[in-house]
Tab-separated table of C-alpha atoms in Angstrom:
chain	number	residue	atom	x	y	z
A	224	MET	CA	-38.350	20.387	20.650
A	225	ARG	CA	-40.151	18.588	18.311
A	226	ALA	CA	-40.074	21.407	15.878
A	227	LEU	CA	-36.448	22.089	16.285
A	228	LEU	CA	-35.827	18.218	15.579
A	229	LEU	CA	-37.834	18.257	12.427
A	230	SER	CA	-36.032	21.395	11.120
A	231	ALA	CA	-32.538	20.030	12.191
A	232	LEU	CA	-33.700	17.026	10.183
A	233	ILE	CA	-34.709	19.076	7.038
A	234	ALA	CA	-31.579	21.275	7.241
A	235	SER	CA	-29.301	18.017	7.452
A	236	THR	CA	-31.053	16.568	4.601
A	237	ALA	CA	-30.834	19.673	2.748
A	238	LEU	CA	-27.152	19.710	3.197
A	239	ALA	CA	-26.382	16.494	2.329
A	240	GLY	CA	-28.316	17.167	-1.040
A	241	CYS	CA	-26.176	20.314	-1.669
A	242	ALA	CA	-22.728	18.455	-0.402
A	243	SER	CA	-23.206	15.707	-3.272
A	244	ARG	CA	-22.216	17.857	-5.835
A	245	PRO	CA	-18.780	19.922	-6.253
A	246	VAL	CA	-18.946	23.340	-5.207
A	247	MET	CA	-16.645	26.059	-6.828
A	248	GLN	CA	-14.639	28.148	-3.958
A	249	ASP	CA	-12.838	31.133	-5.736
A	250	GLY	CA	-12.196	29.234	-8.627
A	251	ILE	CA	-11.126	25.819	-6.661
A	252	ALA	CA	-13.323	22.914	-6.977
A	253	ILE	CA	-14.305	21.466	-3.695
A	254	ASN	CA	-15.997	18.027	-3.978
A	255	ASP	CA	-16.782	16.804	-0.373
A	256	PRO	CA	-19.855	14.472	-0.088
A	257	TYR	CA	-18.354	13.100	3.150
A	258	GLU	CA	-17.990	16.334	4.820
A	259	ALA	CA	-19.681	15.155	8.121
A	260	GLN	CA	-17.492	12.024	8.477
A	261	ASN	CA	-14.517	13.867	7.472
A	262	ARG	CA	-14.914	16.642	9.864
A	263	ARG	CA	-15.190	14.038	12.550
A	264	VAL	CA	-11.733	12.542	11.458
A	265	HIS	CA	-10.599	15.940	11.171
A	266	ALA	CA	-11.355	16.572	15.009
A	267	PHE	CA	-9.409	13.357	15.986
A	268	ASN	CA	-6.339	13.965	14.070
A	269	LYS	CA	-6.477	17.520	15.181
A	270	ALA	CA	-6.441	16.484	18.809
A	271	LEU	CA	-3.876	14.110	18.000
A	272	ALA	CA	-1.541	16.632	16.836
A	273	ALA	CA	-2.171	18.782	19.648
A	274	ARG	CA	-0.972	16.142	21.933
A	275	LEU	CA	1.999	15.448	19.851
A	276	SER	CA	3.126	18.957	19.450
A	277	GLY	CA	2.884	20.120	23.036
A	278	PRO	CA	2.729	23.285	24.539
A	279	SER	CA	2.291	26.134	21.673
A	280	ASP	CA	4.734	28.221	22.654
A	281	GLU	CA	7.285	25.942	21.113
A	282	ALA	CA	6.060	26.644	17.443
A	283	GLU	CA	7.413	30.323	18.613
A	284	ALA	CA	10.746	29.239	18.564
A	285	ALA	CA	12.873	29.665	15.362
A	286	PRO	CA	12.679	26.736	13.181
A	287	PRO	CA	15.939	24.809	12.654
A	288	ALA	CA	18.162	25.788	9.940
A	289	ALA	CA	18.813	23.391	7.046
A	290	ALA	CA	22.287	23.304	6.655
A	291	ALA	CA	23.653	24.786	3.523
A	292	PRO	CA	25.421	22.601	0.990
A	293	GLY	CA	28.624	21.577	1.986
A	294	GLU	CA	27.972	22.059	6.171
A	295	PRO	CA	27.751	18.940	8.361
A	296	ILE	CA	24.379	17.874	9.044
A	297	GLY	CA	22.639	16.663	12.443
A	298	PRO	CA	21.656	13.319	13.386
A	299	GLY	CA	17.960	14.357	12.537
A	300	GLN	CA	18.669	15.516	8.883
A	301	MET	CA	20.488	11.735	8.192
A	302	LEU	CA	17.384	9.872	9.794
A	303	ILE	CA	15.107	11.864	7.315
A	304	ASN	CA	17.772	11.423	4.370
A	305	ALA	CA	17.880	7.707	4.925
A	306	GLY	CA	14.003	7.190	5.280
A	307	ARG	CA	13.701	9.385	2.024
A	308	ASN	CA	16.258	7.070	0.226
A	309	LEU	CA	14.282	4.088	0.947
A	310	SER	CA	10.879	5.629	-0.857
A	311	LEU	CA	13.060	6.203	-4.239
A	312	PRO	CA	12.709	2.832	-5.638
A	313	GLY	CA	9.013	3.128	-5.293
A	314	LYS	CA	8.915	6.526	-6.959
A	315	ALA	CA	11.106	5.228	-9.667
A	316	VAL	CA	8.534	2.740	-10.154
A	317	ASN	CA	5.871	5.246	-10.452
A	318	GLY	CA	7.977	7.136	-12.764
A	319	LEU	CA	8.075	4.347	-15.295
A	320	LEU	CA	4.284	3.706	-14.968
A	321	GLN	CA	3.774	7.497	-15.718
A	322	GLY	CA	5.819	7.211	-18.950
A	323	ARG	CA	8.763	9.674	-17.483
A	324	PRO	CA	11.564	7.421	-17.663
A	325	GLY	CA	13.762	10.357	-17.129
A	326	ARG	CA	12.451	11.115	-13.591
A	327	ALA	CA	12.508	7.618	-12.764
A	328	ALA	CA	16.213	7.312	-13.731
A	329	GLN	CA	16.962	10.402	-11.729
A	330	ASN	CA	15.190	8.654	-8.526
A	331	LEU	CA	17.005	5.670	-9.439
A	332	GLY	CA	20.207	7.622	-9.746
A	333	ARG	CA	20.038	8.937	-6.426
A	334	PHE	CA	19.220	5.810	-4.717
A	335	ALA	CA	22.174	4.257	-6.279
A	336	ILE	CA	24.251	7.016	-5.300
A	337	ASN	CA	23.116	7.813	-1.781
A	338	SER	CA	23.138	3.720	-0.950
A	339	THR	CA	26.593	3.474	-1.362
A	340	VAL	CA	28.700	7.086	-1.642
A	341	GLY	CA	25.869	8.254	1.005
A	342	LEU	CA	26.509	5.453	3.348
A	343	GLY	CA	23.020	4.000	3.077
A	344	GLY	CA	21.204	6.924	2.463
A	345	LEU	CA	22.402	8.906	5.757
A	346	PHE	CA	24.053	11.755	3.521
A	347	ASP	CA	22.798	13.340	0.199
A	348	PRO	CA	25.928	13.347	-1.999
A	349	ALA	CA	23.841	12.746	-5.084
A	350	ALA	CA	22.432	16.651	-4.543
A	351	ASP	CA	25.366	18.181	-3.052
A	352	SER	CA	27.958	16.647	-5.641
A	353	PHE	CA	25.811	15.661	-8.516
A	354	GLY	CA	22.837	17.887	-8.406
A	355	VAL	CA	20.503	14.905	-8.754
A	356	THR	CA	17.606	16.019	-6.732
A	357	GLU	CA	14.511	14.051	-5.903
A	358	ARG	CA	11.388	13.880	-8.115
A	359	ASP	CA	8.536	13.321	-5.530
A	360	THR	CA	5.651	11.108	-6.930
A	361	ASP	CA	3.317	8.368	-6.077
A	362	PHE	CA	0.828	6.156	-7.333
A	363	GLY	CA	-1.805	8.486	-6.981
A	364	GLU	CA	0.034	10.776	-9.597
A	365	THR	CA	0.263	7.799	-11.778
A	366	LEU	CA	-3.364	7.466	-11.703
A	367	ALA	CA	-3.937	11.218	-12.369
A	368	VAL	CA	-1.624	11.072	-15.295
A	369	TRP	CA	-3.631	7.924	-16.662
A	370	GLY	CA	-6.618	10.110	-16.549
A	371	ALA	CA	-8.651	8.922	-13.445
A	372	PRO	CA	-10.728	11.759	-11.792
A	373	GLU	CA	-9.631	12.966	-8.496
A	374	GLY	CA	-12.804	11.834	-6.689
A	375	ALA	CA	-14.196	13.057	-3.387
A	376	TYR	CA	-12.130	14.512	-0.546
A	377	LEU	CA	-11.049	12.382	2.078
A	378	GLU	CA	-9.627	13.152	5.741
A	379	LEU	CA	-8.017	9.854	6.668
A	380	PRO	CA	-7.367	9.043	10.499
A	381	LEU	CA	-3.555	9.674	11.180
A	382	ILE	CA	-2.607	10.471	7.519
A	383	GLY	CA	-4.805	13.604	6.871
A	384	PRO	CA	-6.147	15.095	3.791
A	385	SER	CA	-6.503	12.748	0.778
A	386	THR	CA	-9.022	12.162	-2.134
A	387	GLN	CA	-10.532	8.873	-3.298
A	388	ARG	CA	-7.871	8.655	-6.085
A	389	ASP	CA	-4.819	9.592	-3.726
A	390	ALA	CA	-6.266	6.885	-0.938
A	391	ALA	CA	-6.362	4.366	-3.667
A	392	GLY	CA	-2.782	5.453	-4.672
A	393	ARG	CA	-1.643	4.719	-1.219
A	394	VAL	CA	-2.665	1.013	-1.124
A	395	VAL	CA	-1.329	0.400	-4.858
A	396	ASP	CA	1.939	2.132	-3.487
A	397	LEU	CA	2.463	-0.581	-0.900
A	398	LEU	CA	1.979	-3.422	-3.184
A	399	ILE	CA	4.279	-1.900	-5.837
A	400	ASP	CA	7.346	-0.667	-3.697
A	401	PRO	CA	10.146	-2.895	-4.561
A	402	VAL	CA	11.614	-2.441	-1.112
A	403	ASN	CA	8.480	-4.606	0.324
A	404	HIS	CA	9.403	-7.336	-1.600
A	405	VAL	CA	13.313	-7.477	-1.626
A	406	LEU	CA	13.324	-7.011	2.121
A	407	SER	CA	11.580	-9.393	4.719
A	408	GLY	CA	11.181	-9.768	8.476
A	409	ARG	CA	13.297	-7.372	10.611
A	410	ASP	CA	14.865	-5.768	7.864
A	411	LEU	CA	11.210	-4.689	6.289
A	412	ALA	CA	10.243	-3.708	9.755
A	413	ALA	CA	13.488	-1.729	10.105
A	414	ALA	CA	12.972	-0.119	6.840
A	415	TRP	CA	9.500	0.864	7.823
A	416	GLY	CA	10.218	2.010	10.968
A	417	LEU	CA	12.975	4.406	9.489
A	418	ARG	CA	10.699	5.776	6.821
A	419	ILE	CA	7.931	6.541	9.433
A	420	ALA	CA	10.612	8.227	11.168
A	421	SER	CA	11.721	10.230	8.715
A	422	LYS	CA	8.120	11.210	7.647
A	423	ALA	CA	7.867	12.315	11.335
A	424	GLY	CA	11.116	14.354	11.128
A	425	ASP	CA	9.896	16.287	8.289
A	426	ARG	CA	6.652	16.892	9.653
A	427	ALA	CA	8.491	18.369	12.911
A	428	ARG	CA	10.380	20.615	10.716
A	429	LEU	CA	6.789	21.908	9.136
A	430	ALA	CA	5.331	21.810	12.754
A	431	GLY	CA	5.073	25.620	12.932
A	432	SER	CA	3.069	25.908	9.702
A	433	VAL	CA	0.812	22.842	10.171
A	434	ASP	CA	0.026	23.530	13.613
A	435	GLY	CA	-0.758	27.035	12.890
A	436	VAL	CA	-3.294	26.146	10.655
A	437	LEU	CA	-4.972	23.369	12.763
A	438	GLN	CA	-4.966	25.175	15.833
A	439	GLN	CA	-5.598	28.858	15.069
A	440	SER	CA	-7.822	28.850	11.966
A	441	ALA	CA	-11.434	29.773	12.755
A	442	ASP	CA	-12.709	26.635	10.645
A	443	SER	CA	-9.703	24.384	10.585
A	444	TYR	CA	-11.348	21.703	8.702
A	445	ALA	CA	-12.194	24.155	5.611
A	446	GLN	CA	-8.840	25.635	5.755
A	447	VAL	CA	-6.867	22.430	5.424
A	448	ARG	CA	-8.985	20.848	2.841
A	449	LEU	CA	-8.715	24.187	0.582
A	450	ILE	CA	-4.721	24.302	1.356
A	451	TRP	CA	-4.141	20.838	0.873
A	452	LEU	CA	-6.161	20.665	-2.352
A	453	MET	CA	-4.466	23.480	-3.732
A	454	ASN	CA	-0.953	22.199	-2.966
A	455	ARG	CA	-1.659	18.699	-4.317
A	456	ARG	CA	-3.140	20.290	-7.703
A	457	HIS	CA	-0.022	22.405	-8.148
A	458	GLU	CA	1.879	19.051	-7.503
A	459	LEU	CA	0.114	17.309	-10.205
A	460	GLY	CA	0.166	20.182	-12.592
A	461	GLU	CA	-3.643	20.226	-12.815
A	462	GLU	CA	-5.401	23.274	-13.810
A	463	ARG	CA	-6.428	26.029	-11.636
A	464	ASP	CA	-8.308	29.382	-12.408
A	465	VAL	CA	-6.230	32.644	-11.951
A	466	PHE	CA	-8.269	35.212	-9.810
A	467	ASP	CA	-7.481	39.041	-10.879
A	468	PRO	CA	-8.951	41.366	-8.319
A	469	TYR	CA	-8.390	44.506	-11.023
A	470	GLU	CA	-10.473	42.943	-13.745
A	471	ASP	CA	-12.574	40.060	-12.261
A	472	GLU	CA	-16.340	41.016	-11.211
A	473	PRO	CA	-16.825	39.845	-8.003
A	474	GLU	CA	-19.380	37.300	-7.359
A	475	VAL	CA	-22.869	38.264	-7.340
A	476	ILE	CA	-24.560	36.619	-4.509
A	477	ASP	CA	-27.654	35.629	-5.559
A	478	PRO	CA	-30.121	34.387	-2.463
A	479	TYR	CA	-32.714	32.660	-4.910
A	480	GLU	CA	-29.791	30.534	-6.363
A	481	ASP	CA	-28.270	29.538	-2.734
B	41	MET	CA	12.258	30.362	-17.044
B	42	TYR	CA	9.599	32.137	-18.953
B	43	SER	CA	10.651	34.510	-21.722
B	44	THR	CA	8.930	37.624	-22.206
B	45	PRO	CA	6.639	38.025	-25.382
B	46	THR	CA	8.789	40.388	-27.061
B	47	ARG	CA	11.529	38.097	-26.951
B	48	THR	CA	9.681	35.364	-28.231
B	49	SER	CA	8.339	37.364	-31.047
B	50	LEU	CA	11.960	38.441	-32.015
B	51	ARG	CA	13.177	34.833	-32.248
B	52	SER	CA	10.491	33.820	-34.673
B	53	SER	CA	10.753	36.848	-36.957
B	54	THR	CA	12.702	35.396	-39.630
B	55	PRO	CA	12.702	36.831	-42.872
B	56	THR	CA	9.676	35.227	-44.954
B	57	ARG	CA	7.499	35.804	-47.731
B	58	ILE	CA	4.182	36.902	-46.357
B	59	ASP	CA	1.633	34.194	-47.848
B	60	ARG	CA	-1.991	34.339	-47.976
B	61	ARG	CA	-2.341	32.327	-44.681
B	62	ALA	CA	0.008	34.715	-42.906
B	63	PHE	CA	-1.903	37.894	-44.136
B	64	LEU	CA	-5.435	36.102	-42.823
B	65	ALA	CA	-3.597	35.344	-39.399
B	66	LEU	CA	-2.200	39.069	-39.121
B	67	ALA	CA	-5.855	40.201	-40.152
B	68	GLY	CA	-7.508	37.990	-37.815
B	69	GLY	CA	-5.015	39.217	-35.143
B	70	ALA	CA	-5.829	42.966	-36.058
B	71	ALA	CA	-9.598	42.196	-35.682
B	72	LEU	CA	-8.983	40.431	-32.261
B	73	ALA	CA	-6.962	43.492	-30.953
B	74	ALA	CA	-9.473	45.976	-31.861
B	75	LEU	CA	-12.027	43.755	-29.925
B	76	LEU	CA	-9.884	43.723	-26.722
B	77	PRO	CA	-10.246	46.313	-24.253
B	78	PRO	CA	-7.476	49.178	-24.721
B	79	ALA	CA	-4.273	48.578	-22.958
B	80	PRO	CA	-3.892	50.243	-19.393
B	81	ALA	CA	-2.138	53.493	-19.706
B	82	PHE	CA	0.846	52.514	-17.068
B	83	ALA	CA	1.837	49.407	-18.988
B	84	LEU	CA	3.837	47.362	-16.325
B	85	THR	CA	6.949	45.415	-18.094
B	86	ALA	CA	8.165	41.944	-17.218
B	87	ASP	CA	11.283	43.603	-16.147
B	88	GLN	CA	9.681	45.978	-13.792
B	89	ALA	CA	7.448	43.134	-12.031
B	90	THR	CA	10.651	40.936	-11.772
B	91	ALA	CA	12.747	43.972	-10.183
B	92	HIS	CA	9.920	44.660	-7.780
B	93	ILE	CA	10.093	41.040	-6.527
B	94	GLN	CA	13.765	40.934	-6.465
B	95	ARG	CA	13.765	43.578	-4.321
B	96	ALA	CA	11.125	42.383	-2.023
B	97	VAL	CA	12.595	39.104	-2.146
B	98	ASP	CA	16.147	40.398	-0.807
B	99	GLU	CA	14.315	42.246	2.206
B	100	VAL	CA	12.636	39.195	3.155
B	101	TYR	CA	15.810	37.329	3.184
B	102	ALA	CA	17.747	39.962	4.839
B	103	VAL	CA	14.979	39.651	7.728
B	104	ILE	CA	14.985	35.981	8.040
B	105	ASN	CA	18.776	35.631	8.382
B	106	SER	CA	19.204	38.791	10.554
B	107	GLY	CA	18.919	36.081	13.877
B	108	ASN	CA	16.162	38.665	15.488
B	109	GLN	CA	13.457	37.923	17.873
B	110	SER	CA	10.035	36.532	16.366
B	111	ALA	CA	8.375	39.816	17.323
B	112	GLN	CA	10.918	41.954	15.852
B	113	ILE	CA	10.643	39.837	12.409
B	114	TYR	CA	7.162	40.110	12.071
B	115	GLN	CA	7.157	43.618	12.236
B	116	GLN	CA	9.821	43.561	9.715
B	117	PHE	CA	7.388	41.422	7.646
B	118	GLU	CA	4.765	44.054	7.913
B	119	ALA	CA	6.755	46.799	6.875
B	120	ILE	CA	7.715	45.080	3.816
B	121	LEU	CA	4.251	44.407	3.261
B	122	ALA	CA	3.201	47.909	3.388
B	123	ARG	CA	5.886	48.900	0.917
B	124	TYR	CA	5.711	45.944	-1.714
B	125	ALA	CA	2.028	44.693	-1.435
B	126	ASP	CA	-1.408	46.483	-2.609
B	127	MET	CA	-2.988	46.099	0.963
B	128	ASP	CA	-5.917	47.878	-0.049
B	129	VAL	CA	-6.918	45.326	-3.077
B	130	ILE	CA	-5.660	42.641	-0.951
B	131	ALA	CA	-8.004	43.603	2.039
B	132	ARG	CA	-11.006	44.405	-0.013
B	133	THR	CA	-10.701	41.088	-1.956
B	134	VAL	CA	-10.359	39.016	1.112
B	135	LEU	CA	-13.099	40.492	3.015
B	136	GLY	CA	-15.481	40.101	-0.046
B	137	PRO	CA	-19.025	41.554	-0.552
B	138	ALA	CA	-18.720	42.941	3.032
B	139	ALA	CA	-16.228	45.463	1.961
B	140	ARG	CA	-18.952	47.394	0.191
B	141	GLN	CA	-21.075	47.821	3.098
B	142	THR	CA	-18.089	48.881	5.326
B	143	PRO	CA	-17.741	52.645	5.998
B	144	ALA	CA	-14.125	53.920	5.184
B	145	ALA	CA	-12.696	54.495	8.453
B	146	GLU	CA	-13.613	50.956	9.510
B	147	LEU	CA	-12.247	49.390	6.718
B	148	ALA	CA	-8.980	51.270	6.921
B	149	SER	CA	-8.713	50.053	10.610
B	150	TYR	CA	-9.483	46.554	9.287
B	151	THR	CA	-7.080	46.710	6.346
B	152	GLN	CA	-4.318	47.842	9.096
B	153	ALA	CA	-5.044	44.915	10.935
B	154	LEU	CA	-5.229	42.450	8.112
B	155	GLN	CA	-1.641	43.662	7.435
B	156	GLY	CA	-0.066	42.736	11.001
B	157	TYR	CA	-1.996	39.530	10.740
B	158	ILE	CA	-0.554	38.574	7.145
B	159	GLY	CA	2.803	40.015	8.494
B	160	ARG	CA	2.717	37.479	11.333
B	161	LYS	CA	1.145	34.374	9.631
B	162	TYR	CA	3.471	34.405	6.233
B	163	GLY	CA	6.138	35.946	8.241
B	164	ARG	CA	6.281	32.435	10.196
B	165	ARG	CA	6.056	30.540	6.791
B	166	PHE	CA	8.867	32.085	5.456
B	167	ARG	CA	11.046	31.816	8.371
B	168	GLU	CA	11.179	27.910	7.291
B	169	PHE	CA	12.954	29.093	4.281
B	170	VAL	CA	15.876	30.163	6.866
B	171	GLY	CA	19.405	29.233	5.201
B	172	SER	CA	17.769	28.528	1.718
B	173	ARG	CA	18.810	29.973	-1.423
B	174	VAL	CA	15.868	31.934	-3.523
B	175	THR	CA	16.062	32.575	-7.215
B	176	VAL	CA	13.843	34.749	-9.146
B	177	THR	CA	13.216	32.939	-12.039
B	178	GLY	CA	11.003	34.814	-14.508
B	179	ALA	CA	7.652	36.686	-15.368
B	180	ARG	CA	4.945	35.871	-17.576
B	181	PRO	CA	1.711	37.889	-18.381
B	182	LEU	CA	-1.322	36.534	-16.945
B	183	LYS	CA	-4.730	38.709	-17.407
B	184	SER	CA	-3.899	42.270	-16.395
B	185	PHE	CA	-1.010	41.511	-14.531
B	186	TYR	CA	2.276	39.610	-14.245
B	187	ALA	CA	3.084	36.639	-12.351
B	188	VAL	CA	6.746	36.426	-11.090
B	189	THR	CA	8.247	33.090	-10.406
B	190	SER	CA	10.592	32.038	-8.019
B	191	VAL	CA	12.097	29.012	-6.150
B	192	ALA	CA	13.535	28.683	-2.744
B	193	GLN	CA	15.880	25.758	-2.393
B	194	LEU	CA	16.268	23.923	0.606
B	195	GLN	CA	18.693	20.848	1.447
B	196	GLY	CA	17.420	17.481	0.838
B	197	ARG	CA	13.873	18.613	-0.324
B	198	SER	CA	12.180	19.201	-3.442
B	199	PRO	CA	12.475	22.843	-4.564
B	200	ILE	CA	9.603	25.283	-3.407
B	201	ASP	CA	7.814	27.396	-5.983
B	202	VAL	CA	6.652	30.791	-4.580
B	203	GLU	CA	4.818	32.934	-7.288
B	204	TRP	CA	4.030	36.745	-7.028
B	205	HIS	CA	1.300	38.304	-8.808
B	206	VAL	CA	2.274	41.573	-9.557
B	207	SER	CA	0.196	44.895	-10.728
B	208	ASP	CA	0.507	48.512	-11.316
B	209	ARG	CA	-3.353	49.236	-11.498
B	210	SER	CA	-3.004	51.117	-7.792
B	211	GLY	CA	-0.719	53.722	-9.416
B	212	ASP	CA	2.406	51.738	-8.104
B	213	VAL	CA	3.917	48.443	-8.853
B	214	ARG	CA	2.621	46.090	-6.024
B	215	PHE	CA	2.145	42.266	-5.544
B	216	PHE	CA	-1.279	41.479	-4.456
B	217	ASN	CA	-1.141	37.845	-4.209
B	218	LEU	CA	1.385	34.966	-3.262
B	219	ILE	CA	1.288	31.598	-4.350
B	220	ILE	CA	3.347	29.002	-2.255
B	221	GLU	CA	3.596	25.745	-3.871
B	222	GLY	CA	0.115	26.417	-5.165
B	223	ILE	CA	-1.299	27.378	-2.174
B	224	ASN	CA	-2.980	30.910	-3.140
B	225	MET	CA	-2.957	33.473	-0.341
B	226	ILE	CA	-6.070	35.237	-1.351
B	227	ALA	CA	-8.238	32.231	-1.782
B	228	SER	CA	-7.115	30.671	1.769
B	229	GLU	CA	-7.295	34.264	3.305
B	230	ARG	CA	-10.797	34.531	1.820
B	231	ALA	CA	-12.060	31.179	3.471
B	232	GLU	CA	-10.465	32.226	6.652
B	233	ILE	CA	-11.600	35.556	6.804
B	234	ALA	CA	-15.345	34.532	5.769
B	235	ALA	CA	-15.091	31.830	8.651
B	236	MET	CA	-13.893	34.491	11.310
B	237	LEU	CA	-16.528	36.969	10.060
B	238	ALA	CA	-19.280	34.336	10.380
B	239	GLN	CA	-18.255	33.602	13.990
B	240	ARG	CA	-18.663	37.566	14.688
B	241	ARG	CA	-22.037	37.686	12.786
B	242	GLY	CA	-20.676	39.720	10.159
B	243	SER	CA	-19.249	42.603	12.236
B	244	VAL	CA	-16.193	43.774	10.564
B	245	ALA	CA	-15.386	45.972	13.846
B	246	ALA	CA	-15.312	42.501	15.863
B	247	LEU	CA	-13.211	40.686	13.078
B	248	THR	CA	-10.613	43.507	13.136
B	249	ALA	CA	-10.445	43.203	16.938
B	250	ASP	CA	-9.834	39.369	16.549
B	251	LEU	CA	-7.268	39.745	13.597
B	252	ARG	CA	-5.251	41.967	16.009
B	253	GLN	CA	-4.566	38.711	18.065
B	254	ALA	CA	-4.665	35.999	15.373
B	255	GLY	CA	-1.849	35.182	12.897
């Protein structure tokens, strides 16, 4: 028993030592020194998602079709639209901070059109009639544009995967969002309610994929971490390695190196 | 979106006097070309790669919008994979070093099981694109293959980038990787299959049995 404890202790210190520097996994850098803590948060998030999504055979049903341009949209889509519309001023601010006035103007133009002609953002005439689509962004991206390093991978309670840079960005986004400054009291609470409902609606539309990864992966923590990092780096236009199975040498595994 | 290299060089070849710097650049280029390995016998063109993906995308969308039942849709996806993807290379790459120690027959049934698994798993993802419009936007050379880019347009959402990596190294024009919004299929499946294989203490036969149920 004592020997077991001792070896477990040695193993855990060895693991902690390894985890403090980024590892390359198929050309993708994984920097996860807080893995033990992150895995605990992941278990919590996963259990919560399972309770929210209900019985798993619902995921088998065909996803609701997004209405084609010109077709009438349902109340769910209206809710998603209105919530997203309220996020546009903050995205415009970030566009300016990133030195991308074109993108900022695009988001602001959308906000102006959809808030008026689109009846408070319920409809999306900006995209349907004028071809002005959203340029999704946040302060995490602004930090990336400014050259801040990504930092360690984090899994946040309720929110899910993030990095140190993105977690800091989320806090700053709350502070710089014009909606939070212009509105107050019940209006602000209503705006927040709408945005959270919109996020939930958007997530429900992708529930099949998200729950599939969460509930069906052999190691859902590692799978979510990898998928999220690849997707986030793609959004930010950060470099990634290209793997060519016809030319590249399969990695040589050196037992003395590991 | 991307122009082919031939088109770019055609556009830039305005008649000019060849000066010393240009001559040196040309000589340097020739020396570099001599150092590079010779081009493969079946040189895939950007147009061939694009046409292959256009056909695959057309079939995928016909399946999604067919209104068929899930099981039928995933079977049709698997059939598309068998015809358009280099399943042998995908299966070996995803399995990693263990592939070299696996007997041929065992490897073949693993490959078959993986094809079904990918058909179900990615078929489910592609079903989210129901009602969307997809456009093949171009091809660019990358290492020994072509990356064919396409965009799925869904209402009220930012366009979704889907990139296909296409090679003819197997003897046929086939895609061997799929990257949806930066999410690389081979990289994520390598991690997933490694975790599944570890759970089965390295037994490819047990992994194969699991794959038939998973996805």
